[in-house]
CSV table of C-alpha atoms and ligand atoms in Angstrom, one decimal:
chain,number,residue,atom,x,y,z
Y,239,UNK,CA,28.2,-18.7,-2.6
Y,240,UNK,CA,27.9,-14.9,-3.1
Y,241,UNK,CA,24.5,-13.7,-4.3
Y,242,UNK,CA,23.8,-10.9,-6.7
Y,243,UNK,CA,21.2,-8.8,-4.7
Y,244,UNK,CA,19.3,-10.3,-1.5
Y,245,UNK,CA,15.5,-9.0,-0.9
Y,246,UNK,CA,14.5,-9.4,2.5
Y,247,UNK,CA,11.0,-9.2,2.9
Y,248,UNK,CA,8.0,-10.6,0.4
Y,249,UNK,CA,5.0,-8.1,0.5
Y,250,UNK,CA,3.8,-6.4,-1.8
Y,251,UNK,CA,7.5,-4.3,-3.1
Y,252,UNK,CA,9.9,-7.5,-3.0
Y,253,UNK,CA,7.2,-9.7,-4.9
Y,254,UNK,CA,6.7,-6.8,-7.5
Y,255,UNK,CA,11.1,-6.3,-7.3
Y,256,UNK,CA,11.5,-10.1,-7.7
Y,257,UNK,CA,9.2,-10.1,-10.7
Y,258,UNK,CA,10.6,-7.1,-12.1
Y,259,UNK,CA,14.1,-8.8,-11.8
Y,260,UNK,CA,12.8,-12.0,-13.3
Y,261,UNK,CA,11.7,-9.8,-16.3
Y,262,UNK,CA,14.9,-8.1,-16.9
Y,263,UNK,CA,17.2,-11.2,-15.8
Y,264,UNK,CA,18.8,-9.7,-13.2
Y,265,UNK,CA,19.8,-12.1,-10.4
Y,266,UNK,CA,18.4,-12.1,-6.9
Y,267,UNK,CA,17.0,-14.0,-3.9
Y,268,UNK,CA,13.9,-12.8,-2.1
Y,269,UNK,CA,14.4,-13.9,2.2
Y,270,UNK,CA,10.2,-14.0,3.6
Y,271,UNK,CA,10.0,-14.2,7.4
Y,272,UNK,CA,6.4,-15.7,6.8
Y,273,UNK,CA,6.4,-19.5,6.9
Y,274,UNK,CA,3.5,-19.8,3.6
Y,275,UNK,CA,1.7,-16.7,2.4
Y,276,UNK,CA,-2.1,-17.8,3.6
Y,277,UNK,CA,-5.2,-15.7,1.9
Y,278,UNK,CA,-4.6,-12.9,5.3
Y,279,UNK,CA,-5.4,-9.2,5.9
Y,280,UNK,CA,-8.4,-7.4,4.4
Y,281,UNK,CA,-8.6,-5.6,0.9
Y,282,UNK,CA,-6.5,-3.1,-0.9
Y,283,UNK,CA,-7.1,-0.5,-3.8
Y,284,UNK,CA,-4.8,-0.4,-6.6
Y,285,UNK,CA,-4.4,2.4,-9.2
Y,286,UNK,CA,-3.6,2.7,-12.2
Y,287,UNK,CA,0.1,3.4,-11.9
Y,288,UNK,CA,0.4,0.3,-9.6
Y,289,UNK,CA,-1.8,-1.4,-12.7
Y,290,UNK,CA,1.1,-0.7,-15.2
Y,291,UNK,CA,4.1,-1.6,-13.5
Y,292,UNK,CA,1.9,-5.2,-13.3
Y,293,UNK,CA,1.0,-5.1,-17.1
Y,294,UNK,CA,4.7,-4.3,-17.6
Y,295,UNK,CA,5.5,-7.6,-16.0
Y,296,UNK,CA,3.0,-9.6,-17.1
Y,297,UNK,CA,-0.4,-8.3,-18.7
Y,298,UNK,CA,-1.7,-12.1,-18.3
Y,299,UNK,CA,-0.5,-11.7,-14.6
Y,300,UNK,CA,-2.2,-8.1,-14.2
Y,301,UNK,CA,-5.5,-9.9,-15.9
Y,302,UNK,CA,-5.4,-12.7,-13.3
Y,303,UNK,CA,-5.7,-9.7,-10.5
Y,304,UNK,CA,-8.3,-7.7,-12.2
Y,305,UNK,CA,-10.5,-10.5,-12.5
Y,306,UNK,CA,-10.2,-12.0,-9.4
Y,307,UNK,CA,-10.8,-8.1,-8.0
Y,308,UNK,CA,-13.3,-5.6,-8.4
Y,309,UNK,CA,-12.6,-2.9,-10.5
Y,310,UNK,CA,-14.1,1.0,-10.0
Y,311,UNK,CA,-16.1,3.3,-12.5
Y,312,UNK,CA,-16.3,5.8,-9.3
Y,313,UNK,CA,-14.4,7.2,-6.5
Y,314,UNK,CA,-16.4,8.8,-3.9
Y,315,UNK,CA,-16.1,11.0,-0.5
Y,316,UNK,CA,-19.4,11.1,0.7
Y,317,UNK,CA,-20.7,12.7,4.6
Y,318,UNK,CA,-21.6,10.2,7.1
Y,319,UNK,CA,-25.1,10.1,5.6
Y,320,UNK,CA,-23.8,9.0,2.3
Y,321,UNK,CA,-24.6,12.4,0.9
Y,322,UNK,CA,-21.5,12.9,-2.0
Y,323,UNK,CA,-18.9,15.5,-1.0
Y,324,UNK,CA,-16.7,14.9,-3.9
Y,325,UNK,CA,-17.6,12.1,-6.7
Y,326,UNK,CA,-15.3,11.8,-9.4
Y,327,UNK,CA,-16.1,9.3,-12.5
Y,328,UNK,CA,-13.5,7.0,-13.4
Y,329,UNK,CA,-14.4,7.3,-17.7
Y,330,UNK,CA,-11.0,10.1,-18.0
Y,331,UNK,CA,-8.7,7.3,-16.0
Y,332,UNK,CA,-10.3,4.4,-18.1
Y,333,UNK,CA,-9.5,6.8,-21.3
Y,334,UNK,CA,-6.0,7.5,-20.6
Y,335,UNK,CA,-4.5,4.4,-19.3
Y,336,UNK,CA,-6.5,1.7,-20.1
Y,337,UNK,CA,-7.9,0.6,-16.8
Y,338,UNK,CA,-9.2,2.4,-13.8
Y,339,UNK,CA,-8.4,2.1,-9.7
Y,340,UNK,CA,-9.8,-1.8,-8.5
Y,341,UNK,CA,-10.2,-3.4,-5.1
Y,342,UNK,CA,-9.3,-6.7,-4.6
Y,343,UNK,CA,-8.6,-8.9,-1.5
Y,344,UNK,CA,-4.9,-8.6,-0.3
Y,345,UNK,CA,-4.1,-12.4,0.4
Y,346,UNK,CA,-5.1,-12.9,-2.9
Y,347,UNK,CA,-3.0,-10.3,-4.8
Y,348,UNK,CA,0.0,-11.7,-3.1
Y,349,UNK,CA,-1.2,-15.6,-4.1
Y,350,UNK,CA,-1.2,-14.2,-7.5
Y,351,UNK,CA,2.0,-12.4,-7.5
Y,352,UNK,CA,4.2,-15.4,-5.5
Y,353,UNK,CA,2.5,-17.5,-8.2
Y,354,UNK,CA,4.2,-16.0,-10.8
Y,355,UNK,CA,7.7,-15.2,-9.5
Y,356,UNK,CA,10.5,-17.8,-10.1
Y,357,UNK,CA,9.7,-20.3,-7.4
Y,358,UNK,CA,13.7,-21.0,-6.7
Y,359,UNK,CA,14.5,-17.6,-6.1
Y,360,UNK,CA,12.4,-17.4,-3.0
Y,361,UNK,CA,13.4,-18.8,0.5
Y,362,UNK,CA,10.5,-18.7,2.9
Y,363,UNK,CA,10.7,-18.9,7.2
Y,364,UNK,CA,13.4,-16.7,6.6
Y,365,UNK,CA,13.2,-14.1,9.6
Y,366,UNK,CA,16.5,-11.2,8.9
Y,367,UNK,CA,18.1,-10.1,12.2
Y,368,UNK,CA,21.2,-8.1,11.0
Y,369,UNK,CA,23.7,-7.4,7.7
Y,370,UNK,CA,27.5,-7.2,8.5
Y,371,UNK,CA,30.2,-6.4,5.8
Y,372,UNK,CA,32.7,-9.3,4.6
Y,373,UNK,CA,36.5,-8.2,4.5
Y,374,UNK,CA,35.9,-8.4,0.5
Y,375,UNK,CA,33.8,-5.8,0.8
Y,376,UNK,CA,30.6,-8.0,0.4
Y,377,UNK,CA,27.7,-8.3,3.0
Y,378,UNK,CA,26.4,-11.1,5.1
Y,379,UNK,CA,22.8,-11.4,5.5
Y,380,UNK,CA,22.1,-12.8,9.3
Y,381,UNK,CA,18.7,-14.7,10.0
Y,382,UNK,CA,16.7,-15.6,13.4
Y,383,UNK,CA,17.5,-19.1,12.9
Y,384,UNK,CA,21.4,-18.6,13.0
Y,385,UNK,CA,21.7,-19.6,9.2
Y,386,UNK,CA,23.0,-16.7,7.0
Y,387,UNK,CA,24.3,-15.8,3.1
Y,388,UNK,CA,26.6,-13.7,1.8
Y,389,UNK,CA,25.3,-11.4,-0.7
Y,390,UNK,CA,26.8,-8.1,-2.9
Y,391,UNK,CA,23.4,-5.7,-1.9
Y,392,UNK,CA,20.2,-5.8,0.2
Y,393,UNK,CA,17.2,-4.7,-0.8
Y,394,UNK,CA,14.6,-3.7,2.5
Y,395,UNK,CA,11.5,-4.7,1.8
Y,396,UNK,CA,10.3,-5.2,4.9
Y,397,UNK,CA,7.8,-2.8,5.2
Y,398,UNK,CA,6.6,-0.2,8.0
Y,399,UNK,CA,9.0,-1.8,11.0
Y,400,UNK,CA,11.9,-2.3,8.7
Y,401,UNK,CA,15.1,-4.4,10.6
Y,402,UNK,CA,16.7,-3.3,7.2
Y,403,UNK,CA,15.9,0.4,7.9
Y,404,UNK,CA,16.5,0.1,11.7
Y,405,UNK,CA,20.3,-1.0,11.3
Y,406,UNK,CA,20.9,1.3,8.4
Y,407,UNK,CA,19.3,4.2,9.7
Y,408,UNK,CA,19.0,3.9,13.8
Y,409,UNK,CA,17.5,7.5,14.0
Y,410,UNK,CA,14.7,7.0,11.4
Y,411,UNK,CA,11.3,7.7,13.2
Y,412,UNK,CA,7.8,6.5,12.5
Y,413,UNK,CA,4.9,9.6,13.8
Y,414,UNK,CA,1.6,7.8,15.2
Y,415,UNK,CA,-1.0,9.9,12.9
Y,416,UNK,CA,-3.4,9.7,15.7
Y,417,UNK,CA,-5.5,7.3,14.3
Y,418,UNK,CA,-6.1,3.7,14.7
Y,419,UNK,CA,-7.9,1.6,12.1
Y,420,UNK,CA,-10.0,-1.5,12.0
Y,421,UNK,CA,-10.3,-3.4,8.4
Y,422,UNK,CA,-12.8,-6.3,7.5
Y,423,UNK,CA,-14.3,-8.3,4.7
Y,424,UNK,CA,-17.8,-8.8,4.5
Y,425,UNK,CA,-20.3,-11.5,3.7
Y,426,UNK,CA,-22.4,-8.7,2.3
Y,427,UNK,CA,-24.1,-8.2,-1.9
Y,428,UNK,CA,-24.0,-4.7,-2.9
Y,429,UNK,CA,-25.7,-4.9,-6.1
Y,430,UNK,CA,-27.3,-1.4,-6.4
Y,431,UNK,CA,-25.3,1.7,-7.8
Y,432,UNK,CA,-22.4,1.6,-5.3
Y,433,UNK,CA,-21.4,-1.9,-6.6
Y,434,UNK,CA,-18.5,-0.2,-8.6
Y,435,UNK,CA,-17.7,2.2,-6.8
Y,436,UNK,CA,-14.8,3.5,-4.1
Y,437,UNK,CA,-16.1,5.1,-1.6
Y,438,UNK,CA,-15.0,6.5,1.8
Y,439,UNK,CA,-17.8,8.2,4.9
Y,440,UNK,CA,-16.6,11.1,6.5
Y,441,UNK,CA,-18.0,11.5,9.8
Y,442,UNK,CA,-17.2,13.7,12.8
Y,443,UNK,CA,-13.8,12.2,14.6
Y,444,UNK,CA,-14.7,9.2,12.2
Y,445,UNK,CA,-13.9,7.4,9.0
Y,446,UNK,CA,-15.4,4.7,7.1
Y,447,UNK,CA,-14.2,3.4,4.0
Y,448,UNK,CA,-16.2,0.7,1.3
Y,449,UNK,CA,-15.7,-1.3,-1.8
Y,450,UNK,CA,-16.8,-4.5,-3.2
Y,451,UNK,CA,-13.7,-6.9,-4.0
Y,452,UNK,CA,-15.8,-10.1,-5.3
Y,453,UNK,CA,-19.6,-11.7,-5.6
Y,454,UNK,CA,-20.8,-11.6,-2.1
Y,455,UNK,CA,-17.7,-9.9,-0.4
Y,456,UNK,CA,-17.1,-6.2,0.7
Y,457,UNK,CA,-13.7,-4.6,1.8
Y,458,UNK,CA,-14.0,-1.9,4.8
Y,459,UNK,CA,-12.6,-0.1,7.0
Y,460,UNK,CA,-13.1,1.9,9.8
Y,461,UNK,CA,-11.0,4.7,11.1
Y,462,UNK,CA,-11.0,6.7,14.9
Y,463,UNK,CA,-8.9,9.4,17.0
Y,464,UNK,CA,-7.5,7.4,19.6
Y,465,UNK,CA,-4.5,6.9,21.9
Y,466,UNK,CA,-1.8,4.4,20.9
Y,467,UNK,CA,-1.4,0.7,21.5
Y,468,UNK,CA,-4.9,0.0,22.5
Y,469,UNK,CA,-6.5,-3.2,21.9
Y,470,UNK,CA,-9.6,-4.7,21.6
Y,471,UNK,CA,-11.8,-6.4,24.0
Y,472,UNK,CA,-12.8,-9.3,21.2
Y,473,UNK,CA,-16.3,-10.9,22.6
Y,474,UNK,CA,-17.6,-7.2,22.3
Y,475,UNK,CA,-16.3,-6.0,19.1
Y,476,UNK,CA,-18.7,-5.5,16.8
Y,477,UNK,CA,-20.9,-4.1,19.3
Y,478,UNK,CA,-18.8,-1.8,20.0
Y,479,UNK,CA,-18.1,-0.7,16.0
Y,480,UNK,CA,-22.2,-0.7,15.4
Y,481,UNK,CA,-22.2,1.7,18.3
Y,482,UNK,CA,-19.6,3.5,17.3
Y,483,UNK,CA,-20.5,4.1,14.0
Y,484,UNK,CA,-24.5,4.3,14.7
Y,485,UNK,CA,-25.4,7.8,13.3
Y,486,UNK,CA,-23.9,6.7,9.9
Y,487,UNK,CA,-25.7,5.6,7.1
Y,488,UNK,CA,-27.5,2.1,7.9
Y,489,UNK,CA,-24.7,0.2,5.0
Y,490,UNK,CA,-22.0,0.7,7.5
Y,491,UNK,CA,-23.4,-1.2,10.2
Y,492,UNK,CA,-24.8,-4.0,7.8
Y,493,UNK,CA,-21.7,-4.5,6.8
Y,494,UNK,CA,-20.0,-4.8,10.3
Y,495,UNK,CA,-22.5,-7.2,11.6
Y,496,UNK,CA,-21.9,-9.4,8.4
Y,497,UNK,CA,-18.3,-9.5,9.2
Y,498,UNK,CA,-17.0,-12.5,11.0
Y,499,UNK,CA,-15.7,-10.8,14.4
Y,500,UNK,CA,-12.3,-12.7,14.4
Y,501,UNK,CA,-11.2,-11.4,11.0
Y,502,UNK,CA,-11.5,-7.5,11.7
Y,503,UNK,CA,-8.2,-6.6,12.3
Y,504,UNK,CA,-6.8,-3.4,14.4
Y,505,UNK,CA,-3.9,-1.7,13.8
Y,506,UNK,CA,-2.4,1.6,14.5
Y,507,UNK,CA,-2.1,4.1,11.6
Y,508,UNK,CA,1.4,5.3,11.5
Y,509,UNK,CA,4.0,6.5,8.8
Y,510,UNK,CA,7.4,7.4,8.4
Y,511,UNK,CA,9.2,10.4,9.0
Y,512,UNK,CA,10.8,11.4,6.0
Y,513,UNK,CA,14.6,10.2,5.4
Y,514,UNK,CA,17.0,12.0,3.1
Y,515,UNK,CA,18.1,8.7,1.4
Y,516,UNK,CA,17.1,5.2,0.9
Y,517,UNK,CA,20.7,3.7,1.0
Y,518,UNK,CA,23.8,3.6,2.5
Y,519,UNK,CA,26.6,1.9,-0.4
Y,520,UNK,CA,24.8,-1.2,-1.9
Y,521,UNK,CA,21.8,-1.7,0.8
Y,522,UNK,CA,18.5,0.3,-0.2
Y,523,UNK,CA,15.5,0.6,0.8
Y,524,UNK,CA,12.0,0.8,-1.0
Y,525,UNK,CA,8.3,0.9,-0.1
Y,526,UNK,CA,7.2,1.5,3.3
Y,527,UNK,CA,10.5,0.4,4.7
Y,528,UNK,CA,11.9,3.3,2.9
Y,529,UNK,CA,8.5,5.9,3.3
Y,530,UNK,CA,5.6,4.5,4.4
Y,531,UNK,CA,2.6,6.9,4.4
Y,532,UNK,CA,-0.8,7.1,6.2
Y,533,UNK,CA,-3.5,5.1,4.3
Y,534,UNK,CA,-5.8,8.1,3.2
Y,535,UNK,CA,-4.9,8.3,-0.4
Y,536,UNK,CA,-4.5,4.7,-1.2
Y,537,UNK,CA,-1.1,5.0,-2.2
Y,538,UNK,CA,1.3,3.0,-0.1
Y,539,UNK,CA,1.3,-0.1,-1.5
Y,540,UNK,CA,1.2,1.5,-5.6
Y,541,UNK,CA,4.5,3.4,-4.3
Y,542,UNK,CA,6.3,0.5,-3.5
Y,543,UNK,CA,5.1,-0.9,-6.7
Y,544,UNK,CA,6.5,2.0,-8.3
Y,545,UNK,CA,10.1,1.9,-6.3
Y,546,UNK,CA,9.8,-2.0,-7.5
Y,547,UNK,CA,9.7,-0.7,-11.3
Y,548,UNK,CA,12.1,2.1,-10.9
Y,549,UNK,CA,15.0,0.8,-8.8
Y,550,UNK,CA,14.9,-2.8,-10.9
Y,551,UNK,CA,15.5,-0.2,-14.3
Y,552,UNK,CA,18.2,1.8,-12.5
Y,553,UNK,CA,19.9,-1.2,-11.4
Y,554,UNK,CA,18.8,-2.7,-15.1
Y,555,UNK,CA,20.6,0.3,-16.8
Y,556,UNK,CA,23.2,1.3,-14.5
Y,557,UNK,CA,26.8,0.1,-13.9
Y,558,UNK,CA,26.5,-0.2,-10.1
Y,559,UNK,CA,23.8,-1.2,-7.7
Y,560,UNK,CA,25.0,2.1,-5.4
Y,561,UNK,CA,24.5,4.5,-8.1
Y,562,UNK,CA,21.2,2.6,-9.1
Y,563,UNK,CA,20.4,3.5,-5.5
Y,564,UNK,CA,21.0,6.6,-5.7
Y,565,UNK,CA,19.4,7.5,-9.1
Y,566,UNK,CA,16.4,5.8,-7.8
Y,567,UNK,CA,16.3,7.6,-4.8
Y,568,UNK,CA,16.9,11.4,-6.6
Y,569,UNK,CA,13.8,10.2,-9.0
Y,570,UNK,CA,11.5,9.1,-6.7
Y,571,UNK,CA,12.2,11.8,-3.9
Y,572,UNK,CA,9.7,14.3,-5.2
Y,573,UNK,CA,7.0,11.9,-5.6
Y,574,UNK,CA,6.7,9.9,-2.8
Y,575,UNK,CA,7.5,13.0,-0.1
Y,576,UNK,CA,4.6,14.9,-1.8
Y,577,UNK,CA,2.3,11.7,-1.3
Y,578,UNK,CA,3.3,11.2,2.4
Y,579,UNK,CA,3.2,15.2,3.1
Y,580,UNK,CA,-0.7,14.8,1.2
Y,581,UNK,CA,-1.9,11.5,3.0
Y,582,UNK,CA,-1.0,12.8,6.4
Y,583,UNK,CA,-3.3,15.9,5.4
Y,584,UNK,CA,-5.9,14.2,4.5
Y,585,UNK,CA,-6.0,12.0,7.5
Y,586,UNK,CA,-6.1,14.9,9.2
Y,587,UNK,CA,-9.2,16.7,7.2
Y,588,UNK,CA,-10.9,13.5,7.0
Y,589,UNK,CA,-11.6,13.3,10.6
Y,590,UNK,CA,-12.6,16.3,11.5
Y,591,UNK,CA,-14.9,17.9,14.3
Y,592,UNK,CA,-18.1,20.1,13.9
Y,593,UNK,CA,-16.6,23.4,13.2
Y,594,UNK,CA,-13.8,22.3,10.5
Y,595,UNK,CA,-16.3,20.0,8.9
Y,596,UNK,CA,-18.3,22.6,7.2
Y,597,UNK,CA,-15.0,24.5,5.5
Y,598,UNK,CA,-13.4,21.3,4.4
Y,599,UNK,CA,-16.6,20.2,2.6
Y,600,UNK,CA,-17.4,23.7,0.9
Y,601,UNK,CA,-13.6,23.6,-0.5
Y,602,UNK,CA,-13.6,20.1,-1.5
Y,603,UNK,CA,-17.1,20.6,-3.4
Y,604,UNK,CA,-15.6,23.2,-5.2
Y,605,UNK,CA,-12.4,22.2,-5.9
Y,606,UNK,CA,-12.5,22.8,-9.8
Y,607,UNK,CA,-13.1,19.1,-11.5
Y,608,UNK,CA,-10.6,20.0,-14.0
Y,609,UNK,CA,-8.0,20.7,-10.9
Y,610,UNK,CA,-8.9,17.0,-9.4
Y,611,UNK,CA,-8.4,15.2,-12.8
Y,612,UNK,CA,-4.8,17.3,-13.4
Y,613,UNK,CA,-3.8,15.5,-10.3
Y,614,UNK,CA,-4.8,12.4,-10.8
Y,615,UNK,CA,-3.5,12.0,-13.9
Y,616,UNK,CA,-0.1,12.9,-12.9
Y,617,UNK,CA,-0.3,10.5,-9.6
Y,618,UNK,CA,-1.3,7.7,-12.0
Y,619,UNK,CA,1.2,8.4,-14.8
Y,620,UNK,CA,4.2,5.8,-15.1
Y,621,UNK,CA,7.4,7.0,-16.5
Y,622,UNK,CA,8.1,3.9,-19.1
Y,623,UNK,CA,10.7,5.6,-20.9
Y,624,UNK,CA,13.1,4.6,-18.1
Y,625,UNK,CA,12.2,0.5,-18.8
Y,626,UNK,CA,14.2,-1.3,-21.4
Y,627,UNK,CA,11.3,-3.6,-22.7
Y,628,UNK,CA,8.8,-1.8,-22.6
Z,195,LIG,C1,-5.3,0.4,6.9
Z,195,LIG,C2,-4.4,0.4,5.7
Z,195,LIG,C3,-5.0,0.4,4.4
Z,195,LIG,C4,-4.2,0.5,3.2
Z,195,LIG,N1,-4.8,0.6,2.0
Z,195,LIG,C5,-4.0,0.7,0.9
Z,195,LIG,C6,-4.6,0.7,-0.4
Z,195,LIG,O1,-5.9,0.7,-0.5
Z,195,LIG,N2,-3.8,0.9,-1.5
Z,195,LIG,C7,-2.5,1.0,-1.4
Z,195,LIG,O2,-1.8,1.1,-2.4
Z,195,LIG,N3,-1.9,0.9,-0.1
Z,195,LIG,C8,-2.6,0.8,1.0
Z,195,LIG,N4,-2.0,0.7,2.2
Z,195,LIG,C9,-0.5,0.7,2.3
Z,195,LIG,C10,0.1,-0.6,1.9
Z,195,LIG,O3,-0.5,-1.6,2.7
Z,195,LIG,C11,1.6,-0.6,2.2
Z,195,LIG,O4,2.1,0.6,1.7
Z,195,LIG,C12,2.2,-1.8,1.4
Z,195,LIG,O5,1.8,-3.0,2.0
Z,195,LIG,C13,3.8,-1.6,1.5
Z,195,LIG,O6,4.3,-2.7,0.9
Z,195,LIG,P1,5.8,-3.2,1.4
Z,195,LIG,O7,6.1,-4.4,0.5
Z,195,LIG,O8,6.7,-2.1,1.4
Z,195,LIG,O9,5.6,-3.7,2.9
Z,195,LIG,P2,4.6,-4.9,3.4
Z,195,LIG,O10,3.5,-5.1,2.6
Z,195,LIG,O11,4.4,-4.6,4.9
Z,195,LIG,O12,5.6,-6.2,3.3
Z,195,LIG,C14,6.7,-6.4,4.1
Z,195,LIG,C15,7.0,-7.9,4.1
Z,195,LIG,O13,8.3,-8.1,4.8
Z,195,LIG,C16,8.2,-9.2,5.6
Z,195,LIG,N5,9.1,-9.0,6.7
Z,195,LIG,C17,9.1,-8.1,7.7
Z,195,LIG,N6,10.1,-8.2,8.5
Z,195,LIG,C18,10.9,-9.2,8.0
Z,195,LIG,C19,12.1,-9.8,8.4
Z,195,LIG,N7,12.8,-9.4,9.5
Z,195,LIG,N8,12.6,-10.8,7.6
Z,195,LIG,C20,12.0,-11.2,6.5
Z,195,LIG,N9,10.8,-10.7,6.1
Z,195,LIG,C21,10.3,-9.7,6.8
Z,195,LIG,C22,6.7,-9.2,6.1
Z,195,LIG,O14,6.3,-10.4,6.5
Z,195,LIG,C23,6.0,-8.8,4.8
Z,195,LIG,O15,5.7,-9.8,4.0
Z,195,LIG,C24,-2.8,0.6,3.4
Z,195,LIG,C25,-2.2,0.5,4.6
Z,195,LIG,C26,-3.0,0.4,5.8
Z,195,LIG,C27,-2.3,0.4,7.1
């Protein structure tokens, strides 16, 4: 049996492609190395234009992840003191599209997203190796365990490491940013003012990032110059964060020691450097696979909600899957290079040193407001004229 179009990979873009497939009827199957998808990995912020794509699925599904989140009326940059650099109410967002940015815990957004995909199309414990071409022209999809299908296109979603992106593209090259990055949820109440709100601690050489996700439970994360491939020494962790992170305001280390030491996670903060396309005949690439970005502006994961929304129209409207491809990758281009060109910035002005710190806050307090809400109106904006069903 030939399928239609093979996703390999079931994060966040192939869930979101495979419901935006389901939606429009086009026929797939989604290959997930993972054996289950347990409730793993920290929090994640979505905004608004990852909010639409969801509504456009499913606005019972999109509900389901706003109430099981925690949803913002503030985002704020704030010193390492909690003193506000930049504070920008949510109440324009919440005007224009309906709903502002939320945090919610990331094993549980992908819970809610398997839950509502079509249950056949999706073959778990299936770990790709490599894609050959057929003599009709079609592709065979190899896996770990030797078992493979034939299929007539690939989608790689398969995030930051992409096989998909490694065979298709050998020369494609990830730049360490410099930074490595721990992330945690917290036993910890914030009930006071900060209870709704996004907010990220700019220290010297350090980050910290914050946000309620549910009653009783707070996302962080906490952000450092180092060197590469560096790992932890576990018994001494949090000792080692609190110290770390001990001229910051006291909430930062309350929240640490409240966090269970074998579920902060460490990892590396890399992205991608950027490709000229995203496919080669009828094998494409979206979300981080395809340009994965430095965390700083939150964006990673609503981009490959956006490719999921885009490429499934293209392919939706389109005669071919390669000139889907290719539409989807001329539409997209300016977006997403801007976004990884901005977050690798701002990783770099968020950790700054003593004599930087001062400029960067003096221009980021007086970065006109009306300036700030231009852009994030146009980061946030969806373009739903390219959907059918909308
Ligand atoms: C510290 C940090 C914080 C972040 N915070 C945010 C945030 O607040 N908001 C936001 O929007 N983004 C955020 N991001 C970015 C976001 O996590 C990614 O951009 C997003 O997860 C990309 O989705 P994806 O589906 O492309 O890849 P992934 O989510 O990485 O999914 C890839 C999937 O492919 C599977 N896979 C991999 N290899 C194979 C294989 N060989 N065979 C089969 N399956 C395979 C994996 O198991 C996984 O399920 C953050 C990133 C980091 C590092």
């Amino acid at each position: 049996m030939t399928n239609n179009i093979s996703i390999i990979g079931g994060g966040i873009g192939g869930l979101v492609t495979a419901l935006s497939f389901d939606k429009l009827n086009i026929s797939y199957r989604l290959y997930e190395r993972a054996e289950s998808l347990k409730e793993v990995g920290a929090g994640i912020w979505l905004s608004p234009n990852a909010l639409q794509v969801l509504e456009w699925i499913n606005p019972k599904m999109l509900k389901e992840i706003q109430n099981a989140g925690n949803i913002f009326n503030r985002i704020l940059v704030a010193d390492h003191k909690l003193n506000p650099i930049s504070d920008s109410s949510q109440s324009f967002v919440q005007e224009k599209f309906g709903y502002t940015t939320m945090a919610i815990h990331r094993g549980k957004l992908q819970q809610i997203l398997y839950k509502y995909v079509a249950q056949e199309n999706i073959e778990l414990n299936k770990n790709f190796k490599a894609y050959s071409q057929n003599k009709d022209q079609s592709l065979k999809v190899n896996f770990i365990d030797g078992s493979f299908v034939n299929t007539n296109s690939i989608i790689g979603a398969d995030g930051i490491n992409s096989n998909v992106r490694k065979q298709l593209f050998p020369n494609s090259k990830l730049r360490y940013s410099g930074q490595t990055c721990w992330r945690g949820i917290s036993d910890y109440d914030i009930k006071n003012k900060l209870e709704s709100v996004g907010f990220t601690l700019w220290g010297k050489k350090l980050q910290f990032g914050v946000s309620k996700i549910t009653e009783g439970k707070v996302y962080w994360f906490a952000v450092k110059l180092s060197a590469p491939n560096l790992t932890d020494d576990k018994e001494n962790l949090k000792k080692e964060l609190t110290n770390m992170f001990s001229e910051f305001h006291p909430l930062v280390n309350n929240l640490i020691k409240n966090t269970t030491e074998n579920k902060i996670f460490r990892g590396d903060l890399s992205d991608l450097e950027l490709l000229n396309k995203w496919n080669s005949g009828n094998i494409c690439l979206i979300g981080d696979a395809a340009h994965s970005m430095t965390p700083d502006l939150g964006q990673g994961g609503a981009q490959a909600i956006e490719d999921a929304f885009y490429l499934s129209n293209f392919i939706n409207n389109l005669t071919t899957i390669e000139t889907a491809c290719q539409s989807f990758f001329n539409y997209r281009k300016e977006k997403v290079e801007k976004l990884v060109k901005q977050s690798r910035l701002t990783s770099k002005i968020a950790i700054t040193n003593r004599f930087t710190e001062k400029i960067r806050n003096f221009i980021l307090k007086n970065t006109p407001e009306s300036y700030m809400k231009k852009q994030m109106i146009e980061l946030y904006t969806l373009d739903k004229t390219i959907a059918n069903n909308v």
